[in-house]
Amino acid sequence: MIDKKTLSERDICTKFITPAVEKSGWNTLTQLLEEVSFTDGKIYVRGKLTARGNQKRADYILYYKPNIPIAIIEAKDNKHSVRAGIQQALDYAQILDIPCVFSSNGDGFLFHDRTATDGNIETEIGLDDFPTPQQLWEKYKKYKGITTESAEKIASQDYYFDGTNRKPRYYQQIAVNRTVEAIANGQDRILLVMATGTGKTYTAFQIIHRLWKSGAKKRILFLADRNALIDQTRRGDFKHFKDKMTVVKHRQIDKSYEIYLALYQGLSGSDEDTNVYKQFSPDFFDLIVIDECHRGSAKEDSSWREILSYFKNATHIGLTATPKETKETSNTEYFGDPVYTYSLKQGIDDGFLAPYRVVRIGLNVDAEGWRPEQGKTDKDGNPVEDRIYNRKDFDRNLVIEERTELVAKKLTEFLKGYDRFAKTIVFCVDIDHAERMRTALAKQNADLVAENYKYVMQITGDNDEGKRELDNFINPEEKYPVIATTSELMTTGVDAQTCKVIVLDANINSMTKFKQIIGRGTRINEEYGKMYFTILDFRNATDLFADKDFDGDPIRVKPVSQDEDLSLVVIEEEENTVSVLDEITGEEIKFEKATIRYPDGSKLGDNWVAKEPNQQREKVYVNGVDVSVLVSREMYFDQHGKPITTSLKDHTKEIIQEQFASLDDFLNKWKGSDRKEAIIAELIEQGVMVEALYEAVDKQVDLFDLICHVAYDQSPMTRKERANNVKKRNYFTKYGEQARKVLEALLDKYADEGITNIESIEVLRVNPFDEFGSPLEIINEFGSKEKYLQAVKELEIELYKTA
């Protein structure tokens, strides 16, 4: 008879839990997955190096059908009780949106039923009583409110499989399932909020495919506001619709297709004759999916909203990373509260999105303002108005040549110390600014521009050459362009997988726009070494990170009765003229009294007309101004993604003292650990920024001394001092000559590089150890691998003996 207490957790799974589940009718090939890692593990940045944190891993997930998870099991070995895994299982079940939760130690199961309303929320059941797939499917339907046969048919429709190993990530599964289930239950206005880079288009494809295949929706319209978005969608995930799909072009309508991709602009116009969408009957489409719905469709009084109103009987799904929720604009008013939100912070924590470093560079003229000296003239010899100009003026009303040149110089310095071929987007105030920035960067990087003039390119809406290079910029396999200067063109809809640097030299007051710009860097591409990105901020735009709404859920603040234009924000108002900022294009436009319909069809009002809307803004260009860097510093963020406002040392001290009750507690943990790397990884996961702390204190000290100094006010010793103390004690005399040389070399390695580099046997492959022989030969000098590792352990004990 097997003693269960001697079995490992994996043995308990294999011998008891899996057979019990199989016996209840679960198909192990299609319905049962073991050891399911559903996150990739958060990326931690250490200088230029990166490391992954732990993945979240469920012992079992049970599926009614692939990608429709209905139960989770957490296993423990038999030394634990049957209840021991329930809290972890419940945590995972909440993340994964699963109603039925089990814990087991091989003796039976504790069943937590999240659908229970009769008090029997947790019950113990025997190994022979595990529920069948149909029993748990009934609980899932109750959990999701699925009550009719037609709703069940839609909710159980298969996902699309393309024959590869590609499958939805856990949050995409939730987004797809919740949307399909909401529609199955009769909901006709749906909002999905998913951070940039988390696969909204793939999610939309699976939603559309399941609804289409189930017969619930027969004709579908996918709406976007940029050609790049339509092209990416057609060539990407939607290609599987093949000849059932068409793109509406040149205002030509063919009603023989089932899936339509279209631009808002391609369907609407400024008058009835050009409203192409009216060639369809109002009931032609069953489903409309609106990509980037925070843009056009967020505006009530616009021709874009008129399209949705015309097809009002269809189900409308809005997709966005950045829902507009202001006093002027509301997505949730139209679509309702999101059925699911997957945030930037969650994406970074799960390891699906790239974390970011922020370097803020303050220029003297930005911080202090600039006032022209008496008699100062512009480049054309005209007197400059005597007033104080500040960050809001620069490059919009007043151009200081030296400021542009200094920004280009600081970016170039950064790239030279980082990677001169790191894909970089420079966000500028407007097209003129982007053009001048390209010139300044070309001057600073003359050597690389001489090799290929496409090293730096202006990619803006008015520049055909630059627009033609956009695909090359976002293609990981294309080396050029490396640096792109832009204003509005690249804020959304650009899948820049390998963008490693984002430069903010524009005044960004809109949280929506800020999130979109940050989203250009959040994609990970491990094949090309893109694991994190850096933000160089010249305009204090990253103050928005500290805004409570930066990454929170959208909050509906717009009154339902509001009946104002939604895209235009008044900047300045006089008796007969008004200046407004169009939040959609970022352009400032002047209006005067008259009657006008704005170019996209929306009304500005009953008595205003655009005043020379296409005329370029008047600017003053000056030079001969002393511009310098006032301050440059890196911002740090805690483990919750919020900026650290206390000092780095105080922040670290707080975390360490939460982890270790006292100095003795820390000393015991450190000395008792077989691998110091594990302690370091644990501290990093808790939010200790090790590399940043080294920069702030002293790189020559051991992390051990760094922690003792910062958290417990101990005087630190350098690694060299610790190594020399060991040498003075003649500690090596008990070893043979060759083994002694190896240990002395390990000691020198520690003094140069730190403790973690001597813990791995791999160190024996590099200089100077390769001079002593192969790793196997070196280990044999100690007698065995175990004795070599013991010698390293004793060496570590000697290193920290004085502590």
XYZ file of C-alpha atoms in Angstrom, residues 91-774:
684
model
C -7.687 34.013 -6.502
C -6.970 32.414 -9.878
C -10.683 31.734 -10.497
C -11.482 35.398 -10.026
C -8.725 36.418 -12.456
C -9.841 33.809 -15.015
C -13.600 34.396 -14.590
C -14.260 30.766 -13.598
C -17.269 29.814 -11.382
C -16.340 26.327 -10.083
C -13.297 26.026 -7.800
C -11.724 22.891 -6.316
C -8.903 22.106 -3.911
C -7.515 18.589 -3.432
C -4.789 16.688 -1.611
C -5.622 13.308 -3.203
C -8.119 12.248 -0.508
C -11.072 14.105 -2.030
C -12.087 17.614 -3.098
C -13.247 20.813 -1.452
C -15.722 22.326 -3.940
C -16.314 26.089 -3.812
C -19.372 26.952 -5.920
C -19.383 30.661 -6.828
C -22.958 30.306 -8.134
C -24.362 29.022 -4.814
C -27.086 31.094 -3.187
C -28.408 28.564 -0.656
C -25.504 28.659 1.803
C -23.814 25.551 0.361
C -20.988 27.562 -1.072
C -18.317 25.029 0.011
C -18.721 21.270 0.314
C -16.326 18.326 0.618
C -16.801 15.551 -1.933
C -15.101 12.205 -2.419
C -12.770 11.207 -5.233
C -15.591 9.222 -6.842
C -18.028 12.159 -6.766
C -16.308 14.721 -8.979
C -18.970 16.537 -11.099
C -19.452 15.711 -14.786
C -18.823 18.251 -17.584
C -22.582 18.733 -18.031
C -23.112 19.387 -14.309
C -20.437 22.092 -14.254
C -21.659 23.529 -17.567
C -25.086 24.035 -15.948
C -23.386 25.990 -13.136
C -21.435 28.020 -15.693
C -24.664 28.934 -17.504
C -26.179 30.019 -14.189
C -23.056 32.096 -13.442
C -23.327 33.803 -16.848
C -27.105 34.197 -16.903
C -27.567 31.941 -19.934
C -31.147 30.676 -19.751
C -32.365 29.864 -23.284
C -31.361 27.252 -25.860
C -30.548 29.940 -28.439
C -28.304 31.774 -25.955
C -26.581 28.497 -25.079
C -25.941 27.766 -28.770
C -24.203 31.126 -29.201
C -22.254 30.918 -25.920
C -20.950 27.434 -26.736
C -19.926 28.190 -30.337
C -16.349 27.069 -31.112
C -13.440 29.474 -31.443
C -11.550 29.702 -34.729
C -8.402 27.556 -34.866
C -5.897 28.261 -37.636
C -4.043 24.944 -37.392
C -1.134 26.424 -35.427
C -0.514 26.484 -31.684
C -1.909 30.008 -31.428
C -4.686 30.396 -28.907
C -6.144 33.340 -27.007
C -4.472 34.559 -23.834
C -6.572 34.306 -20.712
C -7.781 37.932 -20.812
C -8.669 37.617 -24.513
C -10.722 34.520 -23.658
C -12.584 36.511 -21.007
C -13.160 39.455 -23.369
C -14.447 37.171 -26.139
C -16.599 35.004 -23.864
C -18.166 37.920 -21.967
C -18.964 39.761 -25.204
C -20.480 36.732 -26.926
C -22.451 35.837 -23.786
C -23.708 39.414 -23.379
C -24.966 39.375 -26.974
C -26.481 35.915 -26.450
C -28.390 37.432 -23.521
C -29.722 40.271 -25.667
C -27.325 43.117 -24.892
C -26.900 45.299 -27.992
C -24.395 47.985 -26.903
C -21.076 46.640 -25.626
C -17.766 48.275 -24.648
C -14.435 46.429 -24.375
C -11.483 48.309 -22.839
C -8.118 46.667 -23.569
C -4.716 48.332 -23.278
C -2.744 49.025 -26.442
C -0.732 45.970 -27.441
C -3.049 43.389 -25.886
C -4.583 42.164 -29.148
C -7.903 43.972 -29.590
C -8.116 43.042 -33.278
C -7.526 39.326 -32.624
C -10.137 39.509 -29.862
C -12.576 41.219 -32.251
C -11.924 38.547 -34.885
C -12.785 35.702 -32.476
C -15.949 37.518 -31.335
C -17.086 38.103 -34.907
C -16.188 34.574 -36.017
C -18.110 32.895 -33.199
C -21.200 35.086 -33.691
C -21.041 34.603 -37.474
C -20.566 30.810 -37.332
C -23.359 30.397 -34.780
C -25.700 32.230 -37.150
C -26.449 34.895 -34.553
C -24.967 37.622 -36.786
C -24.942 37.240 -40.566
C -23.634 40.574 -41.868
C -20.941 42.413 -39.983
C -19.316 45.855 -40.388
C -15.893 46.598 -38.891
C -15.394 50.378 -38.658
C -12.091 52.221 -38.172
C -10.892 55.772 -38.768
C -7.503 55.171 -40.396
C -6.383 53.292 -43.484
C -3.485 51.771 -41.530
C -5.940 50.142 -39.113
C -8.057 48.729 -41.942
C -4.992 47.392 -43.783
C -3.537 45.786 -40.648
C -6.895 44.163 -39.886
C -7.426 42.851 -43.439
C -3.906 41.410 -43.753
C -3.774 40.163 -40.175
C -6.310 38.228 -38.128
C -9.289 38.885 -40.433
C -7.585 37.185 -43.415
C -9.289 33.951 -42.342
C -12.637 35.321 -43.583
C -11.169 34.994 -47.111
C -13.699 35.634 -49.895
C -16.514 36.387 -47.440
C -14.843 39.729 -46.632
C -14.454 42.998 -48.534
C -13.025 46.460 -47.897
C -15.297 49.359 -48.853
C -13.239 51.542 -51.226
C -13.855 54.479 -53.555
C -17.398 54.777 -52.202
C -18.348 51.610 -54.110
C -20.795 49.215 -52.446
C -21.139 45.500 -53.240
C -23.847 43.878 -51.126
C -22.837 40.270 -51.848
C -20.320 39.990 -48.960
C -20.852 39.109 -45.296
C -17.904 40.835 -43.566
C -17.223 44.504 -44.427
C -14.235 46.604 -43.382
C -14.669 50.356 -43.822
C -13.376 53.777 -42.843
C -15.829 56.174 -41.249
C -14.653 58.722 -43.810
C -15.301 56.249 -46.627
C -18.943 55.856 -45.607
C -19.839 59.422 -44.640
C -19.655 62.885 -46.144
C -20.698 66.445 -45.528
C -24.025 66.132 -47.390
C -26.697 63.560 -48.109
C -25.348 62.728 -51.591
C -21.995 61.539 -50.256
C -23.326 59.480 -47.338
C -22.390 56.126 -48.857
C -23.675 54.161 -45.878
C -27.243 54.997 -46.936
C -26.814 52.714 -49.942
C -27.286 49.939 -47.378
C -30.711 49.501 -45.808
C -30.835 50.393 -42.074
C -31.241 46.682 -41.230
C -28.492 45.390 -43.552
C -25.936 44.827 -40.756
C -26.559 42.665 -37.688
C -23.304 43.637 -35.967
C -21.011 46.682 -36.083
C -17.593 46.616 -34.405
C -16.089 50.076 -33.876
C -12.302 50.109 -33.469
C -10.731 52.968 -31.463
C -14.264 54.012 -30.505
C -12.952 56.781 -28.229
C -12.369 58.810 -31.401
C -15.174 59.338 -33.926
C -18.084 57.503 -32.349
C -17.602 59.229 -28.993
C -18.969 62.416 -30.548
C -22.744 62.715 -30.437
C -23.242 65.430 -33.044
C -21.118 64.078 -35.884
C -21.561 62.251 -39.153
C -19.583 59.354 -37.641
C -22.185 58.926 -34.921
C -24.847 59.291 -37.628
C -23.594 56.012 -39.166
C -24.221 54.186 -35.885
C -27.604 55.891 -35.516
C -28.575 54.815 -39.038
C -27.750 51.176 -38.229
C -29.271 51.468 -34.766
C -30.941 48.055 -34.905
C -27.571 46.287 -35.184
C -25.516 45.245 -32.177
C -22.669 47.727 -31.627
C -19.357 46.706 -30.007
C -16.888 49.480 -29.129
C -13.175 48.650 -28.794
C -10.742 51.061 -27.169
C -7.637 51.270 -25.013
C -8.604 54.727 -23.791
C -12.311 55.379 -23.293
C -13.185 59.059 -23.304
C -14.862 59.935 -20.035
C -14.988 63.697 -19.557
C -17.653 66.324 -19.082
C -17.753 66.683 -22.856
C -17.404 63.100 -24.080
C -18.532 59.676 -22.872
C -18.112 56.231 -24.372
C -20.017 54.579 -21.534
C -23.037 56.794 -22.131
C -23.376 55.249 -25.577
C -22.064 51.710 -25.063
C -22.714 51.213 -21.362
C -20.144 50.154 -18.775
C -17.362 47.911 -20.116
C -18.111 44.189 -20.085
C -14.367 43.759 -19.456
C -11.343 45.977 -18.804
C -7.744 44.809 -19.203
C -5.475 47.660 -18.170
C -1.916 48.685 -19.004
C -0.871 47.976 -15.409
C -2.372 44.473 -15.511
C -0.674 43.787 -18.834
C 2.715 44.819 -17.414
C 2.160 42.811 -14.201
C 1.263 39.722 -16.242
C 4.330 40.147 -18.448
C 2.358 40.597 -21.685
C 3.291 44.280 -21.992
C 6.672 45.959 -21.730
C 7.517 47.958 -18.586
C 8.960 51.434 -18.995
C 11.722 53.661 -17.647
C 11.118 57.402 -17.505
C 13.913 59.950 -17.870
C 12.791 63.543 -17.388
C 14.963 66.294 -18.831
C 14.130 69.811 -17.697
C 15.381 72.705 -19.818
C 16.022 76.101 -18.289
C 13.714 77.998 -20.664
C 10.899 75.496 -19.963
C 11.215 75.685 -16.191
C 11.964 79.393 -15.850
C 10.297 80.788 -18.970
C 12.008 83.091 -21.489
C 11.601 86.805 -21.847
C 13.218 88.517 -24.838
C 15.790 91.133 -23.993
C 15.043 94.716 -25.003
C 15.203 95.139 -28.771
C 15.199 91.370 -29.476
C 14.179 90.599 -33.061
C 13.143 87.382 -34.719
C 15.012 85.748 -37.610
C 13.254 88.032 -40.066
C 14.302 91.149 -38.156
C 10.878 91.828 -36.638
C 10.663 92.817 -32.962
C 9.599 89.992 -30.625
C 6.632 90.793 -28.391
C 7.847 91.518 -24.866
C 6.297 88.914 -22.590
C 7.304 85.738 -20.770
C 7.142 82.680 -23.034
C 6.894 79.221 -21.476
C 6.607 75.544 -22.343
C 3.103 75.974 -23.805
C 4.417 78.570 -26.267
C 7.513 76.746 -27.490
C 7.135 75.342 -30.993
C 3.470 76.372 -31.090
C 3.750 80.181 -31.017
C 7.490 80.713 -30.608
C 10.371 78.627 -31.930
C 13.767 78.788 -30.203
C 16.264 77.106 -32.511
C 18.673 76.305 -29.695
C 15.928 74.467 -27.800
C 15.238 72.155 -30.741
C 18.966 71.531 -31.164
C 19.423 70.696 -27.463
C 16.546 68.194 -27.472
C 18.100 66.515 -30.530
C 21.504 66.509 -28.826
C 20.210 64.938 -25.572
C 18.294 62.239 -27.466
C 21.403 61.451 -29.501
C 23.519 61.253 -26.315
C 21.010 58.814 -24.851
C 21.004 56.597 -27.944
C 24.817 56.567 -28.083
C 24.890 55.213 -24.534
C 22.023 52.801 -25.154
C 21.625 51.644 -28.766
C 21.905 53.930 -31.783
C 19.643 51.619 -33.771
C 16.855 51.438 -31.193
C 13.600 52.325 -32.957
C 12.568 55.750 -31.625
C 9.455 57.918 -32.015
C 9.765 61.649 -31.285
C 6.354 63.247 -30.636
C 6.387 66.919 -31.615
C 3.967 69.829 -31.264
C 2.999 69.954 -34.943
C 4.234 69.155 -38.455
C 6.556 72.165 -38.601
C 8.166 71.079 -35.324
C 8.532 67.479 -36.591
C 10.224 68.795 -39.730
C 12.701 70.938 -37.787
C 13.376 68.106 -35.311
C 14.241 65.774 -38.198
C 16.792 68.290 -39.436
C 18.307 68.758 -35.964
C 18.583 64.996 -35.426
C 20.121 64.484 -38.866
C 22.766 67.059 -37.929
C 23.501 65.326 -34.594
C 23.723 61.916 -36.309
C 25.511 62.970 -39.478
C 27.665 59.822 -39.530
C 24.680 57.442 -39.659
C 22.631 59.668 -41.947
C 25.567 59.629 -44.368
C 25.354 55.813 -44.401
C 21.590 55.882 -44.986
C 19.504 59.064 -45.150
C 16.516 57.107 -43.814
C 18.179 56.830 -40.386
C 15.880 59.681 -39.305
C 12.595 60.381 -41.114
C 9.717 62.789 -40.669
C 6.548 60.674 -40.670
C 3.606 63.074 -40.695
C 0.282 63.270 -42.486
C 1.474 65.804 -45.066
C 4.744 64.067 -45.960
C 4.290 61.387 -48.630
C 7.899 60.144 -48.467
C 7.667 59.717 -44.715
C 4.276 58.006 -44.853
C 5.666 55.511 -47.345
C 8.321 54.597 -44.738
C 5.810 53.970 -41.939
C 5.505 50.253 -42.766
C 9.310 49.919 -42.758
C 9.538 51.690 -39.409
C 7.120 49.270 -37.736
C 8.547 46.176 -39.470
C 10.990 44.486 -37.034
C 13.003 43.089 -39.946
C 13.673 46.517 -41.489
C 16.651 48.430 -40.085
C 15.525 51.831 -41.365
C 14.020 54.269 -40.483
C 15.429 54.232 -36.950
C 14.152 57.579 -35.643
C 10.708 58.878 -36.651
C 9.648 62.453 -35.906
C 5.881 62.910 -35.898
C 3.035 64.944 -34.461
C -0.336 63.157 -34.726
C 0.015 60.439 -37.373
C 1.600 57.842 -35.073
C -0.396 58.397 -31.879
C -2.795 55.520 -32.653
C -3.084 52.517 -34.903
C 0.665 51.983 -35.325
C 1.831 48.535 -34.250
C 5.449 49.446 -33.471
C 6.575 46.156 -31.912
C 10.232 47.090 -31.633
C 9.893 50.741 -30.570
C 12.303 51.051 -27.637
C 12.374 54.828 -27.102
C 9.532 57.359 -26.971
C 10.444 61.036 -26.817
C 7.834 63.486 -25.548
C 8.474 67.004 -26.806
C 4.830 67.975 -27.155
C 2.423 69.425 -24.609
C 0.042 66.589 -23.799
C -2.950 67.565 -21.684
C -5.333 64.822 -22.782
C -5.157 61.582 -20.790
C -6.579 59.757 -23.826
C -3.782 61.000 -26.071
C -1.147 60.292 -23.413
C -2.269 56.663 -23.060
C -2.271 56.237 -26.825
C 1.272 57.608 -27.134
C 2.593 55.429 -24.282
C 0.923 52.499 -26.030
C 3.349 52.831 -28.952
C 6.060 51.324 -26.740
C 4.222 48.672 -24.740
C 4.528 45.777 -27.183
C 7.090 43.074 -26.387
C 9.189 41.421 -29.082
C 11.622 39.019 -27.425
C 13.065 37.845 -30.757
C 14.385 41.348 -31.413
C 15.367 42.089 -27.803
C 12.432 44.415 -27.071
C 11.596 43.742 -23.412
C 11.081 47.287 -22.090
C 11.068 50.838 -23.377
C 12.326 54.219 -22.250
C 10.404 57.496 -22.212
C 12.461 60.677 -22.564
C 10.215 63.474 -21.350
C 11.108 67.091 -22.156
C 7.689 68.584 -21.334
C 6.713 67.062 -17.957
C 4.027 65.091 -19.803
C 4.744 62.132 -17.516
C 3.090 64.059 -14.682
C 0.022 62.260 -16.044
C 1.384 58.997 -14.583
C 0.518 60.423 -11.179
C -3.072 61.183 -12.235
C -5.507 58.915 -10.391
C -7.269 58.233 -13.696
C -4.094 57.188 -15.555
C -4.815 53.476 -15.507
C -8.064 53.174 -13.653
C -11.459 52.060 -14.887
C -13.377 54.629 -16.915
C -15.688 56.708 -14.741
C -18.796 58.114 -16.303
C -18.966 61.824 -15.563
C -20.831 63.233 -18.573
C -24.469 64.195 -17.820
C -26.942 62.311 -20.012
C -28.672 65.554 -20.990
C -25.488 67.182 -22.268
C -25.967 68.392 -25.850
C -22.689 70.074 -26.741
C -20.040 69.445 -29.364
C -17.807 66.680 -28.052
C -14.466 67.081 -29.770
C -13.751 70.791 -29.418
C -12.335 72.403 -26.296
C -12.394 76.187 -26.004
C -8.939 77.667 -25.486
C -9.656 81.368 -25.875
C -12.865 83.333 -26.390
C -13.331 86.944 -27.474
C -16.404 88.915 -28.484
C -16.522 87.774 -32.134
C -13.921 84.988 -32.338
C -13.132 81.789 -30.502
C -10.055 79.502 -30.533
C -10.660 75.809 -29.961
C -8.530 72.685 -29.734
C -9.825 69.681 -31.656
C -9.031 66.749 -29.363
C -9.276 64.364 -32.292
C -6.623 66.011 -34.481
C -4.796 68.056 -31.849
C -5.109 71.146 -34.080
C -6.017 74.632 -32.857
C -8.604 76.359 -35.054
C -10.024 79.896 -34.942
C -13.737 80.521 -35.572
C -15.754 83.674 -36.105
C -19.509 84.381 -36.032
C -21.463 82.607 -38.815
C -23.047 79.214 -39.482
C -20.792 76.222 -40.097
C -20.692 72.458 -40.150
C -17.242 71.205 -39.176
C -15.342 69.121 -41.848
C -16.248 65.781 -40.249
C -19.912 66.769 -40.275
C -20.279 67.797 -36.633
C -21.612 71.201 -35.715
C -19.454 73.705 -33.928
C -22.543 75.714 -33.145
C -25.238 77.667 -34.861
C -23.289 80.866 -35.337
C -19.577 80.212 -35.784
C -17.485 79.699 -38.933
C -13.907 78.428 -39.293
C -11.559 81.337 -39.929
C -8.957 80.287 -42.485
C -8.903 76.744 -41.034
C -6.191 75.522 -43.412
C -3.817 78.408 -42.859
C -0.680 77.487 -40.921
C -0.397 79.025 -37.474
C 1.762 82.155 -37.326
C 4.989 81.460 -35.452
C 7.890 83.568 -34.305
C 11.350 82.056 -34.947
C 14.258 83.230 -32.792
C 17.843 82.168 -32.178
C 20.757 83.283 -30.041
C 19.002 82.091 -26.854
C 20.937 80.363 -24.057
C 19.231 76.981 -23.631
C 20.637 74.419 -21.201
C 19.641 71.352 -19.209
C 18.499 72.425 -15.779
C 17.891 68.947 -14.386
C 17.833 65.388 -15.689
C 16.603 62.495 -13.593
C 15.034 59.082 -13.884
C 11.580 58.566 -12.412
C 10.909 55.393 -10.441
C 7.641 53.512 -10.055
C 6.517 51.175 -7.269
C 5.212 47.648 -7.789
C 1.726 49.114 -8.341
C 2.960 51.223 -11.253
C 2.648 54.566 -9.489
C 5.465 57.154 -9.285
C 7.541 56.993 -6.106
C 7.248 60.320 -4.323
C 9.476 59.550 -1.333
C 13.233 59.087 -1.731
C 14.396 55.843 -3.282
C 16.134 54.890 -0.019
C 13.011 55.470 2.101
C 10.886 53.510 -0.375
C 13.346 50.595 -0.263
C 13.606 50.703 3.527
C 9.840 50.440 3.836
C 9.635 47.381 1.553
C 12.548 45.546 3.215
C 11.251 46.158 6.718
C 7.894 44.759 5.644
C 9.677 41.612 4.394
C 12.044 41.132 7.330
C 11.024 41.854 10.909
C 14.560 42.773 12.032
C 18.185 42.891 10.969
C 18.688 39.436 12.528
C 15.751 38.124 10.532
C 17.350 39.366 7.318
C 20.827 38.034 8.292
C 19.425 34.578 8.997
C 17.522 34.486 5.704
C 20.579 35.674 3.740
C 23.074 33.304 5.344
C 20.661 30.368 5.252
C 19.828 30.731 1.567
C 21.528 28.347 -0.852
C 21.170 30.870 -3.668
C 21.250 34.599 -3.002
C 19.729 35.109 -6.476
C 16.415 33.815 -5.070
C 16.364 36.487 -2.339
C 17.260 39.176 -4.876
C 14.479 38.031 -7.217
C 11.992 38.068 -4.324
C 12.983 41.622 -3.342
C 12.717 42.822 -6.944
C 9.251 41.283 -7.177
C 8.259 43.236 -4.054
C 9.334 46.458 -5.743
C 12.974 46.989 -4.647
C 14.771 48.674 -7.567
C 18.182 47.085 -7.127
C 19.988 48.728 -10.054
C 18.592 52.153 -9.224
C 19.666 51.694 -5.616
C 23.199 50.835 -6.696
C 23.276 54.052 -8.727
C 22.074 56.039 -5.723
C 24.464 54.477 -3.199
C 27.600 52.737 -4.459
C 28.002 50.044 -7.092
C 31.079 48.619 -5.348
C 29.085 47.351 -2.376
C 27.384 43.982 -2.202
C 23.575 43.926 -2.289
C 23.837 42.475 1.214
C 25.606 45.622 2.450
C 23.298 47.832 0.429
C 20.237 46.403 2.211
C 21.858 46.488 5.642
C 22.833 50.114 5.069
C 19.549 51.374 3.609
C 17.122 49.433 5.794
C 19.050 48.979 9.050
C 21.579 51.862 9.028
C 24.602 49.530 9.092
C 27.965 50.801 7.824
C 28.537 49.109 4.439
C 31.712 47.292 3.393
C 32.763 47.203 -0.250
C 33.024 43.842 -2.003
C 36.785 44.321 -2.177
C 37.010 44.807 1.595
C 35.016 41.632 2.213
C 37.178 39.656 -0.221
C 40.402 40.959 1.398
C 39.154 39.994 4.871
C 38.694 36.402 3.705
C 42.199 36.350 2.228
C 43.701 37.674 5.492
C 42.188 34.788 7.455
C 44.159 32.204 5.429
C 40.885 30.386 4.926
C 42.101 28.405 1.879
C 44.872 26.371 3.568
C 42.682 23.269 3.905
C 42.384 22.926 0.099
C 44.869 21.621 -2.454
C 46.850 24.081 -4.574
C 44.610 23.934 -7.659
C 41.369 24.133 -5.630
C 42.851 27.077 -3.717
C 43.498 28.936 -7.000
C 39.901 28.343 -8.065
C 38.523 29.722 -4.777
C 40.831 32.740 -4.946
C 39.595 33.397 -8.491
C 35.997 33.101 -7.261
C 36.819 35.634 -4.565
C 38.206 38.049 -7.166
C 35.103 37.449 -9.300
C 32.931 38.335 -6.316
C 34.924 41.540 -5.697
C 34.425 42.585 -9.336
C 30.870 41.446 -10.049
C 29.006 40.393 -6.900
C 27.698 37.285 -5.188
C 25.269 35.959 -7.797
C 27.981 35.442 -10.387
C 29.894 32.914 -8.270
C 26.847 30.806 -7.348
C 26.448 29.260 -10.784
C 28.675 26.449 -12.059
C 28.526 28.223 -15.445
C 31.108 30.680 -14.096
C 33.699 27.910 -14.500
C 33.418 28.225 -18.284
C 34.699 31.819 -18.436
C 38.061 33.473 -17.903
C 40.134 32.929 -15.757
C 38.577 29.569 -14.777
C 38.938 28.126 -18.275
C 42.713 28.295 -17.711
C 42.367 25.722 -14.904
C 40.662 23.181 -17.183
C 37.108 22.213 -18.074
